[in-house]
Amino acid sequence: GDEPAAGGPAPGPADGAHRDLVPPTAPAPPRLLAAADRWRLVLGRRHDALDTAATGYATALDELYGRGSGEGSRGDLGGGTGGGGGREAPYPGVRAWSEELAALFGPGIREEVMAAAAAQGRTDVLTELHPDTVRPSVDLLRTVLSHAGGLPEARLAALRPLVRRLVDELTKALATRVRPALHGAIQPRPSHRPGGPLDLPRTIRANLAGARRRPDGTVQLLPEHPVFHSRGRRSADWRLILVTDVSGSMESSTIWAALTASVLAGVPTLSTHFLAFSTEVVDLTGQVDDPLSLLLEVSIGGGTHIAAGLRAARELVSVPSRTLVVVISDFEEGHPLGGLLAEVRALVAAGCHVLGCAGLDDLGRPRYSTGVAAQLVAAGMPVAALSPLELARWVGEKVS
């Protein structure tokens, strides 16, 4: 289930300390279950009739499949006149449950089940997750980050390796998918100035006019005009400004925006900026190369003042025609719309490329104020719900 049932013991103070996740002594091999007990476990009935060997399985299965509607809810499951089909004994604490899952189903299943429970809101399992074996997901990362804010430093230190692994793995997976969409922006550029490796195909084409055939029939090519590979200057052919809404309703999009910003920051032709706003604007560009630092700096919550974010973005513009301004928000503006529309019109009139991203996640699911979005479109800002890959394609098309 998502939470321990009423009466279940709360995690003790030692739960946050470092410890082995697998019991130091190997559990005894489970006994074979009788066919009748297997059916009782499948159907969720007659726990009072189970023998001792099956009780551990019953507890684990209740935790896995109860979720407020099955045996774990202690609700009326029908069958018999006594009402509830649940056991009267309390559920085990999280550590006991973790050890039980490992003993009954193996450590791989234990990590998968406990990560799913954490992603669904059961935060007491976080300290039992092993950074090296847990399956990364944005939902799990969101849960860990939201939970970490209220933890004492000792327990927060125990979670840092988990957060680092989740961020690193998610960023790596995202980069694998996003970089091909930025092909034109990251390809080496031809240059006649030495400094990079020789671009042989371009050198041959550039010097064909001077080719000479020798008496023996071979062709001699004198490379009077060599061409070298040269990547774009880091200082900026293009400037990308991500204006990111970090109000309470945008938690998942904020995580995706930080991961995406980190990937885009590696594009040599882009100077990537990250502005986080709620009712105030914070420039986190200095952390954009490190998504973990960026996420730990972001404070989720507060109202929404998109105009203030765009005003800060406009102050960063130096060459409008080579500036991309992407607003990631649900566009639930908490201030008068006139100011927001004026900022959009000013950016468009200056020649900036602007885009409204109505939520950013891996499925591009829209959740935004359609009324405000319609007015932004009329002011010159296209609005779309995008995945990080689709956003990267838009950036790649502009800068290539």
C-alpha atoms as a printed R data frame, in Angstrom:
    type eleno elety resid chain resno       x       y       z
1   ATOM     1    CA   GLY     A     1   0.000   0.000   0.000
2   ATOM     2    CA   ASP     A     2   0.940   3.649  -0.153
3   ATOM     3    CA   GLU     A     3   1.034   4.059   3.636
4   ATOM     4    CA   PRO     A     4   1.443   1.841   6.665
5   ATOM     5    CA   ALA     A     5  -1.916   0.733   7.977
6   ATOM     6    CA   ALA     A     6  -3.233   2.331  11.153
7   ATOM     7    CA   GLY     A     7  -1.495   0.914  14.155
8   ATOM     8    CA   GLY     A     8   1.696   0.059  12.264
9   ATOM     9    CA   PRO     A     9   4.880   1.158  14.023
10  ATOM    10    CA   ALA     A    10   6.555   4.313  12.776
11  ATOM    11    CA   PRO     A    11  10.146   4.120  11.571
12  ATOM    12    CA   GLY     A    12  12.550   4.487  14.474
13  ATOM    13    CA   PRO     A    13  15.381   7.015  14.687
14  ATOM    14    CA   ALA     A    14  17.836   4.447  13.445
15  ATOM    15    CA   ASP     A    15  16.080   4.224  10.085
16  ATOM    16    CA   GLY     A    16  18.100   7.127   8.713
17  ATOM    17    CA   ALA     A    17  21.459   5.709   9.687
18  ATOM    18    CA   HIS     A    18  23.680   3.846   7.272
19  ATOM    19    CA   ARG     A    19  23.199   0.096   7.463
20  ATOM    20    CA   ASP     A    20  23.231  -2.999   5.338
21  ATOM    21    CA   LEU     A    21  19.998  -3.450   3.439
22  ATOM    22    CA   VAL     A    22  20.213  -7.243   3.519
23  ATOM    23    CA   PRO     A    23  20.066  -8.947   6.940
24  ATOM    24    CA   PRO     A    24  23.525 -10.061   8.091
25  ATOM    25    CA   THR     A    25  22.382 -13.659   8.353
26  ATOM    26    CA   ALA     A    26  20.819 -15.379   5.374
27  ATOM    27    CA   PRO     A    27  17.114 -16.170   5.898
28  ATOM    28    CA   ALA     A    28  16.091 -19.775   6.179
29  ATOM    29    CA   PRO     A    29  14.890 -21.261   2.883
30  ATOM    30    CA   PRO     A    30  11.111 -20.792   2.584
31  ATOM    31    CA   ARG     A    31   9.013 -23.863   3.029
32  ATOM    32    CA   LEU     A    32   6.933 -25.106   0.153
33  ATOM    33    CA   LEU     A    33   3.360 -23.898   0.402
34  ATOM    34    CA   ALA     A    34   0.443 -26.245   0.184
35  ATOM    35    CA   ALA     A    35  -1.925 -25.764  -2.737
36  ATOM    36    CA   ALA     A    36  -4.743 -24.636  -0.442
37  ATOM    37    CA   ASP     A    37  -2.529 -21.955   1.115
38  ATOM    38    CA   ARG     A    38  -1.487 -20.728  -2.342
39  ATOM    39    CA   TRP     A    39  -5.156 -20.259  -3.278
40  ATOM    40    CA   ARG     A    40  -5.858 -18.463   0.019
41  ATOM    41    CA   LEU     A    41  -3.005 -16.049  -0.770
42  ATOM    42    CA   VAL     A    42  -4.187 -15.490  -4.347
43  ATOM    43    CA   LEU     A    43  -7.798 -14.877  -3.300
44  ATOM    44    CA   GLY     A    44  -6.958 -12.885  -0.175
45  ATOM    45    CA   ARG     A    45  -9.213 -14.962   2.046
46  ATOM    46    CA   ARG     A    46  -8.978 -16.883   5.312
47  ATOM    47    CA   HIS     A    47  -5.704 -15.661   6.683
48  ATOM    48    CA   ASP     A    48  -6.677 -17.312   9.934
49  ATOM    49    CA   ALA     A    49  -6.410 -20.680   8.139
50  ATOM    50    CA   LEU     A    50  -2.862 -20.109   6.828
51  ATOM    51    CA   ASP     A    51  -0.035 -22.046   8.395
52  ATOM    52    CA   THR     A    52   2.986 -20.242   9.852
53  ATOM    53    CA   ALA     A    53   5.098 -20.551   6.710
54  ATOM    54    CA   ALA     A    54   2.532 -18.641   4.629
55  ATOM    55    CA   THR     A    55   1.970 -15.755   7.061
56  ATOM    56    CA   GLY     A    56   5.026 -13.810   5.836
57  ATOM    57    CA   TYR     A    57   3.845 -14.085   2.262
58  ATOM    58    CA   ALA     A    58   0.392 -12.873   3.276
59  ATOM    59    CA   THR     A    59   1.803  -9.775   4.982
60  ATOM    60    CA   ALA     A    60   4.025  -8.921   1.994
61  ATOM    61    CA   LEU     A    61   1.177  -9.418  -0.477
62  ATOM    62    CA   ASP     A    62  -1.148  -7.213   1.584
63  ATOM    63    CA   GLU     A    63   1.459  -4.461   1.516
64  ATOM    64    CA   LEU     A    64   1.912  -4.894  -2.229
65  ATOM    65    CA   TYR     A    65  -1.670  -5.093  -3.383
66  ATOM    66    CA   GLY     A    66  -3.834  -3.569  -0.654
67  ATOM    67    CA   ARG     A    67  -3.603   0.115  -1.624
68  ATOM    68    CA   GLY     A    68  -6.901   1.022   0.042
69  ATOM    69    CA   SER     A    69  -9.097  -1.452  -1.797
70  ATOM    70    CA   GLY     A    70  -7.733  -4.945  -1.179
71  ATOM    71    CA   GLU     A    71  -6.794  -6.939   1.879
72  ATOM    72    CA   GLY     A    72  -4.408  -4.241   2.995
73  ATOM    73    CA   SER     A    73  -7.283  -1.792   3.465
74  ATOM    74    CA   ARG     A    74  -8.845  -3.953   6.189
75  ATOM    75    CA   GLY     A    75 -12.098  -3.245   4.401
76  ATOM    76    CA   ASP     A    76 -15.006  -5.603   3.839
77  ATOM    77    CA   LEU     A    77 -13.927  -8.057   1.169
78  ATOM    78    CA   GLY     A    78 -17.100 -10.084   1.296
79  ATOM    79    CA   GLY     A    79 -17.250 -13.719   2.195
80  ATOM    80    CA   GLY     A    80 -18.405 -14.582   5.686
81  ATOM    81    CA   THR     A    81 -20.465 -12.449   8.002
82  ATOM    82    CA   GLY     A    82 -17.617 -11.094  10.019
83  ATOM    83    CA   GLY     A    83 -16.933  -8.222   7.596
84  ATOM    84    CA   GLY     A    84 -13.256  -7.332   7.170
85  ATOM    85    CA   GLY     A    85 -10.931  -9.891   5.685
86  ATOM    86    CA   GLY     A    86  -7.708  -8.315   7.010
87  ATOM    87    CA   ARG     A    87  -5.582  -9.660   9.824
88  ATOM    88    CA   GLU     A    88  -5.706  -7.997  13.201
89  ATOM    89    CA   ALA     A    89  -1.925  -8.028  13.643
90  ATOM    90    CA   PRO     A    90  -0.230  -4.706  12.765
91  ATOM    91    CA   TYR     A    91   1.871  -4.357   9.633
92  ATOM    92    CA   PRO     A    92   5.625  -4.500  10.130
93  ATOM    93    CA   GLY     A    93   7.802  -1.415  10.130
94  ATOM    94    CA   VAL     A    94   9.538  -0.442   6.911
95  ATOM    95    CA   ARG     A    95  12.812  -2.163   7.770
96  ATOM    96    CA   ALA     A    96  11.061  -5.419   8.633
97  ATOM    97    CA   TRP     A    97   9.059  -5.168   5.413
98  ATOM    98    CA   SER     A    98  12.240  -4.533   3.421
99  ATOM    99    CA   GLU     A    99  13.935  -7.583   4.893
100 ATOM   100    CA   GLU     A   100  10.814  -9.668   4.355
101 ATOM   101    CA   LEU     A   101  10.579  -8.684   0.696
102 ATOM   102    CA   ALA     A   102  14.236  -9.560   0.163
103 ATOM   103    CA   ALA     A   103  13.838 -12.900   1.907
104 ATOM   104    CA   LEU     A   104  10.640 -13.864   0.071
105 ATOM   105    CA   PHE     A   105  11.179 -12.395  -3.391
106 ATOM   106    CA   GLY     A   106  14.871 -11.490  -3.671
107 ATOM   107    CA   PRO     A   107  16.743  -8.133  -3.477
108 ATOM   108    CA   GLY     A   108  15.877  -7.093  -7.059
109 ATOM   109    CA   ILE     A   109  12.132  -7.321  -6.464
110 ATOM   110    CA   ARG     A   110  12.567  -5.637  -3.080
111 ATOM   111    CA   GLU     A   111  14.192  -2.577  -4.678
112 ATOM   112    CA   GLU     A   112  11.572  -2.372  -7.411
113 ATOM   113    CA   VAL     A   113   8.637  -2.665  -5.011
114 ATOM   114    CA   MET     A   114  10.009  -0.191  -2.486
115 ATOM   115    CA   ALA     A   115  10.900   2.347  -5.188
116 ATOM   116    CA   ALA     A   116   7.331   2.120  -6.515
117 ATOM   117    CA   ALA     A   117   5.979   2.599  -2.997
118 ATOM   118    CA   ALA     A   118   8.182   5.678  -2.514
119 ATOM   119    CA   ALA     A   119   7.126   7.149  -5.874
120 ATOM   120    CA   GLN     A   120   3.490   6.722  -4.826
121 ATOM   121    CA   GLY     A   121   4.078   8.685  -1.639
122 ATOM   122    CA   ARG     A   122   5.276   6.224   0.988
123 ATOM   123    CA   THR     A   123   8.274   8.263   2.071
124 ATOM   124    CA   ASP     A   124   9.233   6.050   5.013
125 ATOM   125    CA   VAL     A   125  10.852   3.574   2.586
126 ATOM   126    CA   LEU     A   126  13.352   6.081   1.146
127 ATOM   127    CA   THR     A   127  16.145   5.253   3.548
128 ATOM   128    CA   GLU     A   128  15.859   1.563   2.651
129 ATOM   129    CA   LEU     A   129  16.499   2.133  -1.084
130 ATOM   130    CA   HIS     A   130  19.954   1.177  -2.310
131 ATOM   131    CA   PRO     A   131  21.430   3.788  -4.710
132 ATOM   132    CA   ASP     A   132  23.265   1.195  -6.796
133 ATOM   133    CA   THR     A   133  20.286  -1.037  -7.545
134 ATOM   134    CA   VAL     A   134  17.179   1.147  -7.513
135 ATOM   135    CA   ARG     A   135  15.472   1.835 -10.853
136 ATOM   136    CA   PRO     A   136  15.634   5.605 -11.575
137 ATOM   137    CA   SER     A   137  12.440   7.513 -12.372
138 ATOM   138    CA   VAL     A   138  11.386  11.152 -12.248
139 ATOM   139    CA   ASP     A   139   8.484  10.262  -9.931
140 ATOM   140    CA   LEU     A   140  10.890   8.704  -7.454
141 ATOM   141    CA   LEU     A   141  13.294  11.649  -7.743
142 ATOM   142    CA   ARG     A   142  10.419  14.071  -7.124
143 ATOM   143    CA   THR     A   143   9.410  12.142  -4.001
144 ATOM   144    CA   VAL     A   144  12.960  12.077  -2.660
145 ATOM   145    CA   LEU     A   145  13.516  15.792  -3.285
146 ATOM   146    CA   SER     A   146  10.202  16.827  -1.728
147 ATOM   147    CA   HIS     A   147  10.888  14.621   1.294
148 ATOM   148    CA   ALA     A   148  14.505  15.686   1.701
149 ATOM   149    CA   GLY     A   149  13.612  19.291   2.477
150 ATOM   150    CA   GLY     A   150  12.246  18.466   5.919
151 ATOM   151    CA   LEU     A   151  14.890  15.977   7.022
152 ATOM   152    CA   PRO     A   152  17.624  16.592   9.580
153 ATOM   153    CA   GLU     A   153  21.109  16.748   8.128
154 ATOM   154    CA   ALA     A   154  22.052  13.248   9.303
155 ATOM   155    CA   ARG     A   155  19.201  11.612   7.391
156 ATOM   156    CA   LEU     A   156  19.615  13.964   4.435
157 ATOM   157    CA   ALA     A   157  23.266  12.888   4.128
158 ATOM   158    CA   ALA     A   158  22.105   9.275   3.869
159 ATOM   159    CA   LEU     A   159  19.821  10.217   0.949
160 ATOM   160    CA   ARG     A   160  22.406  12.194  -1.041
161 ATOM   161    CA   PRO     A   161  23.937   9.138  -2.779
162 ATOM   162    CA   LEU     A   162  20.442   8.083  -3.862
163 ATOM   163    CA   VAL     A   163  19.634  11.547  -5.235
164 ATOM   164    CA   ARG     A   164  22.988  11.740  -7.043
165 ATOM   165    CA   ARG     A   165  22.453   8.363  -8.714
166 ATOM   166    CA   LEU     A   166  18.887   9.192  -9.765
167 ATOM   167    CA   VAL     A   167  19.942  12.540 -11.266
168 ATOM   168    CA   ASP     A   168  23.006  11.117 -13.023
169 ATOM   169    CA   GLU     A   169  21.153   8.181 -14.548
170 ATOM   170    CA   LEU     A   170  18.145  10.239 -15.641
171 ATOM   171    CA   THR     A   171  20.386  12.912 -17.202
172 ATOM   172    CA   LYS     A   172  22.437  10.281 -19.022
173 ATOM   173    CA   ALA     A   173  19.311   8.579 -20.394
174 ATOM   174    CA   LEU     A   174  17.853  11.927 -21.479
175 ATOM   175    CA   ALA     A   175  21.101  12.985 -23.189
176 ATOM   176    CA   THR     A   176  21.149   9.762 -25.215
177 ATOM   177    CA   ARG     A   177  17.761  10.647 -26.698
178 ATOM   178    CA   VAL     A   178  18.152  14.417 -26.952
179 ATOM   179    CA   ARG     A   179  21.587  14.816 -28.549
180 ATOM   180    CA   PRO     A   180  20.618  13.373 -31.953
181 ATOM   181    CA   ALA     A   181  17.944  16.088 -32.155
182 ATOM   182    CA   LEU     A   182  20.711  18.676 -31.738
183 ATOM   183    CA   HIS     A   183  22.820  17.190 -34.536
184 ATOM   184    CA   GLY     A   184  23.254  20.443 -36.422
185 ATOM   185    CA   ALA     A   185  24.206  22.343 -33.290
186 ATOM   186    CA   ILE     A   186  26.918  19.991 -32.091
187 ATOM   187    CA   GLN     A   187  28.521  18.929 -35.383
188 ATOM   188    CA   PRO     A   188  32.108  20.092 -35.860
189 ATOM   189    CA   ARG     A   189  32.298  23.159 -38.087
190 ATOM   190    CA   PRO     A   190  34.764  23.534 -40.959
191 ATOM   191    CA   SER     A   191  37.475  26.121 -40.472
192 ATOM   192    CA   HIS     A   192  40.551  27.194 -42.453
193 ATOM   193    CA   ARG     A   193  42.366  28.010 -39.211
194 ATOM   194    CA   PRO     A   194  44.484  25.265 -37.633
195 ATOM   195    CA   GLY     A   195  43.407  24.170 -34.183
196 ATOM   196    CA   GLY     A   196  41.401  20.989 -34.699
197 ATOM   197    CA   PRO     A   197  41.845  17.719 -36.589
198 ATOM   198    CA   LEU     A   198  42.081  17.850 -40.390
199 ATOM   199    CA   ASP     A   199  38.719  17.533 -42.164
200 ATOM   200    CA   LEU     A   200  39.997  15.334 -45.014
201 ATOM   201    CA   PRO     A   201  36.854  15.156 -47.202
202 ATOM   202    CA   ARG     A   202  36.405  18.938 -47.149
203 ATOM   203    CA   THR     A   203  40.126  19.479 -47.731
204 ATOM   204    CA   ILE     A   204  40.034  17.282 -50.867
205 ATOM   205    CA   ARG     A   205  36.980  19.081 -52.246
206 ATOM   206    CA   ALA     A   206  38.514  22.500 -51.547
207 ATOM   207    CA   ASN     A   207  41.719  21.644 -53.437
208 ATOM   208    CA   LEU     A   208  40.446  19.659 -56.443
209 ATOM   209    CA   ALA     A   209  41.165  22.561 -58.790
210 ATOM   210    CA   GLY     A   210  44.884  22.166 -58.108
211 ATOM   211    CA   ALA     A   211  45.022  18.388 -58.718
212 ATOM   212    CA   ARG     A   212  47.606  17.164 -61.283
213 ATOM   213    CA   ARG     A   213  47.952  13.808 -63.016
214 ATOM   214    CA   ARG     A   214  51.436  12.339 -62.894
215 ATOM   215    CA   PRO     A   215  53.069  10.510 -65.843
216 ATOM   216    CA   ASP     A   216  52.405   7.184 -64.167
217 ATOM   217    CA   GLY     A   217  48.675   7.939 -64.073
218 ATOM   218    CA   THR     A   218  48.352   8.709 -60.364
219 ATOM   219    CA   VAL     A   219  46.793  11.968 -59.185
220 ATOM   220    CA   GLN     A   220  48.748  14.427 -57.080
221 ATOM   221    CA   LEU     A   221  46.816  16.785 -54.801
222 ATOM   222    CA   LEU     A   222  48.586  19.705 -53.158
223 ATOM   223    CA   PRO     A   223  46.456  20.836 -50.161
224 ATOM   224    CA   GLU     A   224  47.045  24.562 -50.476
225 ATOM   225    CA   HIS     A   225  43.830  25.278 -48.546
226 ATOM   226    CA   PRO     A   226  43.501  22.739 -45.690
227 ATOM   227    CA   VAL     A   227  40.219  22.640 -43.805
228 ATOM   228    CA   PHE     A   228  40.123  21.768 -40.094
229 ATOM   229    CA   HIS     A   229  37.383  20.683 -37.718
230 ATOM   230    CA   SER     A   230  36.526  23.411 -35.272
231 ATOM   231    CA   ARG     A   231  33.695  23.317 -32.734
232 ATOM   232    CA   GLY     A   232  31.578  26.381 -32.142
233 ATOM   233    CA   ARG     A   233  32.809  28.945 -29.664
234 ATOM   234    CA   ARG     A   234  31.556  28.328 -26.116
235 ATOM   235    CA   SER     A   235  31.036  32.047 -25.715
236 ATOM   236    CA   ALA     A   236  27.973  31.971 -27.838
237 ATOM   237    CA   ASP     A   237  26.627  31.772 -31.231
238 ATOM   238    CA   TRP     A   238  23.218  31.443 -29.564
239 ATOM   239    CA   ARG     A   239  21.816  32.195 -26.125
240 ATOM   240    CA   LEU     A   240  19.110  29.928 -24.658
241 ATOM   241    CA   ILE     A   241  17.182  31.272 -21.667
242 ATOM   242    CA   LEU     A   242  14.968  28.765 -19.861
243 ATOM   243    CA   VAL     A   243  12.417  30.673 -17.770
244 ATOM   244    CA   THR     A   244  11.108  27.983 -15.436
245 ATOM   245    CA   ASP     A   245   8.007  28.135 -13.258
246 ATOM   246    CA   VAL     A   246   8.781  26.550  -9.863
247 ATOM   247    CA   SER     A   247   5.406  27.183  -8.242
248 ATOM   248    CA   GLY     A   248   3.841  24.247  -6.425
249 ATOM   249    CA   SER     A   249   1.924  22.920  -9.427
250 ATOM   250    CA   MET     A   250   5.069  22.592 -11.586
251 ATOM   251    CA   GLU     A   251   7.190  20.148  -9.566
252 ATOM   252    CA   SER     A   252   7.619  17.450 -12.242
253 ATOM   253    CA   SER     A   253   8.209  19.998 -15.012
254 ATOM   254    CA   THR     A   254  10.862  21.699 -12.877
255 ATOM   255    CA   ILE     A   255  12.790  18.431 -12.580
256 ATOM   256    CA   TRP     A   256  12.545  17.784 -16.330
257 ATOM   257    CA   ALA     A   257  13.605  21.401 -17.009
258 ATOM   258    CA   ALA     A   258  16.718  21.030 -14.828
259 ATOM   259    CA   LEU     A   259  17.709  17.756 -16.485
260 ATOM   260    CA   THR     A   260  17.089  19.193 -19.963
261 ATOM   261    CA   ALA     A   261  19.035  22.375 -19.160
262 ATOM   262    CA   SER     A   262  22.009  20.282 -18.084
263 ATOM   263    CA   VAL     A   263  21.998  18.398 -21.391
264 ATOM   264    CA   LEU     A   264  21.610  21.571 -23.462
265 ATOM   265    CA   ALA     A   265  24.407  23.232 -21.504
266 ATOM   266    CA   GLY     A   266  26.778  20.768 -23.167
267 ATOM   267    CA   VAL     A   267  25.984  22.090 -26.654
268 ATOM   268    CA   PRO     A   268  28.992  24.175 -27.719
269 ATOM   269    CA   THR     A   269  27.027  26.709 -29.761
270 ATOM   270    CA   LEU     A   270  24.636  27.510 -26.879
271 ATOM   271    CA   SER     A   271  25.042  29.654 -23.810
272 ATOM   272    CA   THR     A   272  22.330  28.185 -21.576
273 ATOM   273    CA   HIS     A   273  20.712  30.205 -18.773
274 ATOM   274    CA   PHE     A   274  18.248  28.967 -16.144
275 ATOM   275    CA   LEU     A   275  15.881  31.415 -14.463
276 ATOM   276    CA   ALA     A   276  13.594  29.960 -11.781
277 ATOM   277    CA   PHE     A   277  10.549  32.002 -10.821
278 ATOM   278    CA   SER     A   278   7.510  31.857  -8.601
279 ATOM   279    CA   THR     A   279   6.707  35.284  -7.197
280 ATOM   280    CA   GLU     A   280  10.440  36.083  -7.313
281 ATOM   281    CA   VAL     A   281  13.131  35.288  -9.895
282 ATOM   282    CA   VAL     A   282  16.378  33.460  -9.095
283 ATOM   283    CA   ASP     A   283  19.172  33.114 -11.683
284 ATOM   284    CA   LEU     A   284  20.605  29.593 -11.310
285 ATOM   285    CA   THR     A   285  22.735  29.672 -14.451
286 ATOM   286    CA   GLY     A   286  25.845  28.979 -12.376
287 ATOM   287    CA   GLN     A   287  24.500  25.503 -11.506
288 ATOM   288    CA   VAL     A   288  23.251  24.577 -14.965
289 ATOM   289    CA   ASP     A   289  26.195  22.232 -15.635
290 ATOM   290    CA   ASP     A   290  25.340  20.216 -12.511
291 ATOM   291    CA   PRO     A   291  21.670  19.168 -12.422
292 ATOM   292    CA   LEU     A   292  21.925  17.888  -8.850
293 ATOM   293    CA   SER     A   293  23.142  21.257  -7.559
294 ATOM   294    CA   LEU     A   294  20.501  22.940  -9.668
295 ATOM   295    CA   LEU     A   295  17.686  20.830  -8.232
296 ATOM   296    CA   LEU     A   296  18.903  21.255  -4.662
297 ATOM   297    CA   GLU     A   297  18.955  25.032  -5.170
298 ATOM   298    CA   VAL     A   298  15.410  25.180  -6.546
299 ATOM   299    CA   SER     A   299  12.766  25.958  -3.959
300 ATOM   300    CA   ILE     A   300   9.422  24.572  -5.132
301 ATOM   301    CA   GLY     A   301   6.330  26.499  -4.099
302 ATOM   302    CA   GLY     A   302   4.819  29.955  -4.022
303 ATOM   303    CA   GLY     A   303   2.736  31.866  -6.523
304 ATOM   304    CA   THR     A   304   3.309  32.594 -10.198
305 ATOM   305    CA   HIS     A   305   4.688  35.808 -11.723
306 ATOM   306    CA   ILE     A   306   5.607  34.969 -15.314
307 ATOM   307    CA   ALA     A   307   6.069  38.612 -16.296
308 ATOM   308    CA   ALA     A   308   8.869  38.975 -13.726
309 ATOM   309    CA   GLY     A   309  10.620  35.928 -15.200
310 ATOM   310    CA   LEU     A   310  10.389  37.338 -18.722
311 ATOM   311    CA   ARG     A   311  11.586  40.737 -17.558
312 ATOM   312    CA   ALA     A   312  14.702  39.094 -16.116
313 ATOM   313    CA   ALA     A   313  15.168  37.165 -19.356
314 ATOM   314    CA   ARG     A   314  14.934  40.353 -21.396
315 ATOM   315    CA   GLU     A   315  17.821  41.828 -19.404
316 ATOM   316    CA   LEU     A   316  20.019  38.925 -20.575
317 ATOM   317    CA   VAL     A   317  19.374  39.553 -24.273
318 ATOM   318    CA   SER     A   318  22.310  40.980 -26.197
319 ATOM   319    CA   VAL     A   319  21.727  39.723 -29.771
320 ATOM   320    CA   PRO     A   320  17.937  39.245 -30.098
321 ATOM   321    CA   SER     A   321  18.075  37.375 -33.403
322 ATOM   322    CA   ARG     A   322  20.268  34.736 -31.753
323 ATOM   323    CA   THR     A   323  18.349  34.459 -28.493
324 ATOM   324    CA   LEU     A   324  15.882  31.694 -27.607
325 ATOM   325    CA   VAL     A   325  13.522  32.358 -24.708
326 ATOM   326    CA   VAL     A   326  11.576  29.309 -23.514
327 ATOM   327    CA   VAL     A   327   8.962  29.754 -20.785
328 ATOM   328    CA   ILE     A   328   8.102  26.508 -18.968
329 ATOM   329    CA   SER     A   329   4.873  27.115 -17.062
330 ATOM   330    CA   ASP     A   330   1.213  26.179 -16.692
331 ATOM   331    CA   PHE     A   331   0.504  29.898 -17.380
332 ATOM   332    CA   GLU     A   332  -1.646  30.325 -14.273
333 ATOM   333    CA   GLU     A   333  -0.419  33.918 -13.983
334 ATOM   334    CA   GLY     A   334  -1.031  35.362 -10.542
335 ATOM   335    CA   HIS     A   335  -0.560  38.982 -11.613
336 ATOM   336    CA   PRO     A   336  -2.340  41.206 -14.162
337 ATOM   337    CA   LEU     A   337  -2.060  39.760 -17.673
338 ATOM   338    CA   GLY     A   338  -1.196  43.133 -19.167
339 ATOM   339    CA   GLY     A   339   2.339  42.986 -17.799
340 ATOM   340    CA   LEU     A   340   2.888  39.464 -19.095
341 ATOM   341    CA   LEU     A   341   1.605  40.252 -22.581
342 ATOM   342    CA   ALA     A   342   3.721  43.415 -22.708
343 ATOM   343    CA   GLU     A   343   6.884  41.426 -21.914
344 ATOM   344    CA   VAL     A   344   6.103  38.885 -24.628
345 ATOM   345    CA   ARG     A   345   5.459  41.600 -27.210
346 ATOM   346    CA   ALA     A   346   8.713  43.348 -26.280
347 ATOM   347    CA   LEU     A   347  10.736  40.147 -26.806
348 ATOM   348    CA   VAL     A   348   9.005  39.379 -30.105
349 ATOM   349    CA   ALA     A   349   9.399  42.944 -31.370
350 ATOM   350    CA   ALA     A   350  13.119  42.832 -30.558
351 ATOM   351    CA   GLY     A   351  13.501  39.741 -32.742
352 ATOM   352    CA   CYS     A   352  13.916  37.033 -30.076
353 ATOM   353    CA   HIS     A   353  12.679  33.502 -30.724
354 ATOM   354    CA   VAL     A   354  10.115  32.760 -28.008
355 ATOM   355    CA   LEU     A   355   8.282  29.589 -27.067
356 ATOM   356    CA   GLY     A   356   5.779  28.787 -24.342
357 ATOM   357    CA   CYS     A   357   6.143  25.258 -22.991
358 ATOM   358    CA   ALA     A   358   2.896  24.280 -21.264
359 ATOM   359    CA   GLY     A   359   4.455  21.772 -18.909
360 ATOM   360    CA   LEU     A   360   7.515  19.683 -19.672
361 ATOM   361    CA   ASP     A   361   7.618  15.941 -19.115
362 ATOM   362    CA   ASP     A   362   8.574  12.796 -20.948
363 ATOM   363    CA   LEU     A   363   5.101  12.394 -22.453
364 ATOM   364    CA   GLY     A   364   4.437  16.037 -23.328
365 ATOM   365    CA   ARG     A   365   1.164  16.016 -21.377
366 ATOM   366    CA   PRO     A   366  -0.582  19.416 -21.379
367 ATOM   367    CA   ARG     A   367  -1.756  21.037 -18.167
368 ATOM   368    CA   TYR     A   368  -2.165  24.781 -18.506
369 ATOM   369    CA   SER     A   369  -4.519  27.746 -18.623
370 ATOM   370    CA   THR     A   370  -5.868  27.693 -22.159
371 ATOM   371    CA   GLY     A   371  -7.277  31.215 -21.846
372 ATOM   372    CA   VAL     A   372  -3.918  32.772 -20.981
373 ATOM   373    CA   ALA     A   373  -2.163  30.616 -23.567
374 ATOM   374    CA   ALA     A   374  -4.494  31.880 -26.302
375 ATOM   375    CA   GLN     A   375  -3.606  35.483 -25.451
376 ATOM   376    CA   LEU     A   376   0.104  34.658 -25.460
377 ATOM   377    CA   VAL     A   377  -0.214  33.094 -28.909
378 ATOM   378    CA   ALA     A   378  -1.941  36.247 -30.117
379 ATOM   379    CA   ALA     A   379   0.954  38.279 -28.676
380 ATOM   380    CA   GLY     A   380   3.459  36.243 -30.706
381 ATOM   381    CA   MET     A   381   4.481  33.388 -28.408
382 ATOM   382    CA   PRO     A   382   3.610  29.877 -29.665
383 ATOM   383    CA   VAL     A   383   2.475  27.594 -26.832
384 ATOM   384    CA   ALA     A   384   2.742  23.796 -26.845
385 ATOM   385    CA   ALA     A   385   3.033  20.899 -24.401
386 ATOM   386    CA   LEU     A   386   6.406  19.300 -25.123
387 ATOM   387    CA   SER     A   387   8.638  16.476 -24.072
388 ATOM   388    CA   PRO     A   388  12.355  17.256 -23.530
389 ATOM   389    CA   LEU     A   389  13.086  15.591 -26.884
390 ATOM   390    CA   GLU     A   390  10.602  17.824 -28.716
391 ATOM   391    CA   LEU     A   391  12.036  20.900 -27.000
392 ATOM   392    CA   ALA     A   392  15.543  19.853 -28.072
393 ATOM   393    CA   ARG     A   393  14.334  19.463 -31.656
394 ATOM   394    CA   TRP     A   394  12.938  22.998 -31.594
395 ATOM   395    CA   VAL     A   395  16.256  24.321 -30.275
396 ATOM   396    CA   GLY     A   396  18.201  22.274 -32.828
397 ATOM   397    CA   GLU     A   397  16.128  23.604 -35.714
398 ATOM   398    CA   LYS     A   398  16.734  27.192 -34.632
399 ATOM   399    CA   VAL     A   399  20.488  27.030 -34.100
400 ATOM   400    CA   SER     A   400  21.541  24.654 -36.887
